[in-house]
Amino acid sequence: MEEQLTGICPFELMAKGVTGASDGYVFLDLKVGNGQMIALHDKLYSRILKPYHNRFIPYTPHITIARIQDEQIHQKLVGVVVQQQLLTILVKRLYP
């Protein structure tokens, strides 16, 4: 995996809002940095993670922040999280 991460330069991500997804996942929605996240995703799934890549599910750039098994708690969390906060993240280095 280290070889696949070679050449990834620092990049900025900005997230605003959350999305609840199937299986209890909670995602931060990215507003800036989508292209870099897609490139990183494609790079990772081109070799070592290739057996796990489901081409039938299109990749939407995001940051997973939680996975909650209880559906009621999942829905409550997604509804309570403040949707208007803008979060800026600087990705300086990726570790394998």
Short mmCIF file of C-alpha atoms in Angstrom, two decimals:
data_model
loop_
_atom_site.label_atom_id
_atom_site.label_comp_id
_atom_site.label_asym_id
_atom_site.label_seq_id
_atom_site.Cartn_x
_atom_site.Cartn_y
_atom_site.Cartn_z
CA MET A 1 0.00 0.00 0.00
CA GLU A 2 2.90 2.36 0.68
CA GLU A 3 3.81 2.22 -3.02
CA GLN A 4 0.28 3.22 -3.97
CA LEU A 5 0.37 6.23 -1.65
CA THR A 6 3.64 7.50 -3.10
CA GLY A 7 3.19 10.78 -4.92
CA ILE A 8 0.06 11.89 -3.08
CA CYS A 9 0.65 15.56 -2.30
CA PRO A 10 -0.91 17.41 0.63
CA PHE A 11 -4.45 18.56 -0.05
CA GLU A 12 -7.28 20.35 1.70
CA LEU A 13 -10.70 18.94 2.44
CA MET A 14 -13.74 20.93 3.52
CA ALA A 15 -16.81 19.17 4.85
CA LYS A 16 -20.24 20.53 5.60
CA GLY A 17 -23.14 18.43 6.77
CA VAL A 18 -23.61 14.73 7.29
CA THR A 19 -25.33 11.93 5.45
CA GLY A 20 -26.72 8.74 6.89
CA ALA A 21 -26.12 5.72 4.70
CA SER A 22 -27.12 2.08 4.68
CA ASP A 23 -25.76 -0.27 7.32
CA GLY A 24 -25.59 2.53 9.90
CA TYR A 25 -22.78 4.56 8.35
CA VAL A 26 -22.55 8.30 8.98
CA PHE A 27 -20.52 10.36 6.50
CA LEU A 28 -19.18 13.92 6.49
CA ASP A 29 -20.15 15.44 3.13
CA LEU A 30 -17.17 16.93 1.30
CA LYS A 31 -17.50 20.34 -0.36
CA VAL A 32 -13.81 20.84 -1.30
CA GLY A 33 -11.25 18.16 -2.18
CA ASN A 34 -13.53 15.80 -4.06
CA GLY A 35 -11.09 15.38 -6.95
CA GLN A 36 -8.22 14.47 -4.64
CA MET A 37 -10.36 11.96 -2.74
CA ILE A 38 -11.53 10.33 -5.99
CA ALA A 39 -7.91 10.07 -7.17
CA LEU A 40 -6.88 8.53 -3.83
CA HIS A 41 -9.82 6.09 -3.95
CA ASP A 42 -8.98 5.04 -7.50
CA LYS A 43 -5.32 4.59 -6.65
CA LEU A 44 -6.05 2.42 -3.61
CA TYR A 45 -8.60 0.26 -5.40
CA SER A 46 -6.42 -0.24 -8.48
CA ARG A 47 -4.16 -2.83 -6.81
CA ILE A 48 -4.15 -3.99 -3.20
CA LEU A 49 -7.84 -3.29 -2.57
CA LYS A 50 -8.97 -4.36 -6.05
CA PRO A 51 -10.68 -7.57 -4.80
CA TYR A 52 -12.89 -5.42 -2.56
CA HIS A 53 -13.89 -2.85 -5.18
CA ASN A 54 -17.58 -2.99 -6.02
CA ARG A 55 -17.90 -1.28 -9.40
CA PHE A 56 -21.69 -1.33 -9.12
CA ILE A 57 -21.60 1.23 -6.30
CA PRO A 58 -20.32 4.60 -7.50
CA TYR A 59 -17.85 6.29 -5.16
CA THR A 60 -19.03 9.54 -3.57
CA PRO A 61 -16.19 11.38 -1.80
CA HIS A 62 -16.77 11.44 1.96
CA ILE A 63 -15.21 10.86 5.37
CA THR A 64 -16.76 8.11 7.47
CA ILE A 65 -17.23 9.32 11.04
CA ALA A 66 -19.38 6.57 12.56
CA ARG A 67 -21.12 3.26 12.07
CA ILE A 68 -24.05 2.69 14.37
CA GLN A 69 -25.82 -0.67 14.38
CA ASP A 70 -29.01 0.53 16.11
CA GLU A 71 -31.15 2.15 13.38
CA GLN A 72 -33.04 4.43 15.80
CA ILE A 73 -29.81 5.81 17.26
CA HIS A 74 -28.38 6.15 13.75
CA GLN A 75 -31.34 8.22 12.57
CA LYS A 76 -31.27 10.35 15.72
CA LEU A 77 -27.54 11.10 15.32
CA VAL A 78 -27.93 12.09 11.69
CA GLY A 79 -30.84 14.36 12.61
CA VAL A 80 -29.05 16.02 15.53
CA VAL A 81 -25.66 16.76 13.99
CA VAL A 82 -25.35 20.46 13.18
CA GLN A 83 -25.59 20.71 9.40
CA GLN A 84 -24.22 24.24 9.07
CA GLN A 85 -20.74 23.81 10.51
CA LEU A 86 -17.91 23.93 7.96
CA LEU A 87 -14.94 21.74 8.82
CA THR A 88 -11.57 22.25 7.12
CA ILE A 89 -9.02 19.43 7.12
CA LEU A 90 -5.48 19.58 5.74
CA VAL A 91 -4.22 16.16 4.66
CA LYS A 92 -0.45 16.44 4.98
CA ARG A 93 0.61 12.82 4.89
CA LEU A 94 -1.02 9.43 4.39
CA TYR A 95 0.23 6.46 6.37
CA PRO A 96 0.00 2.91 5.06
#
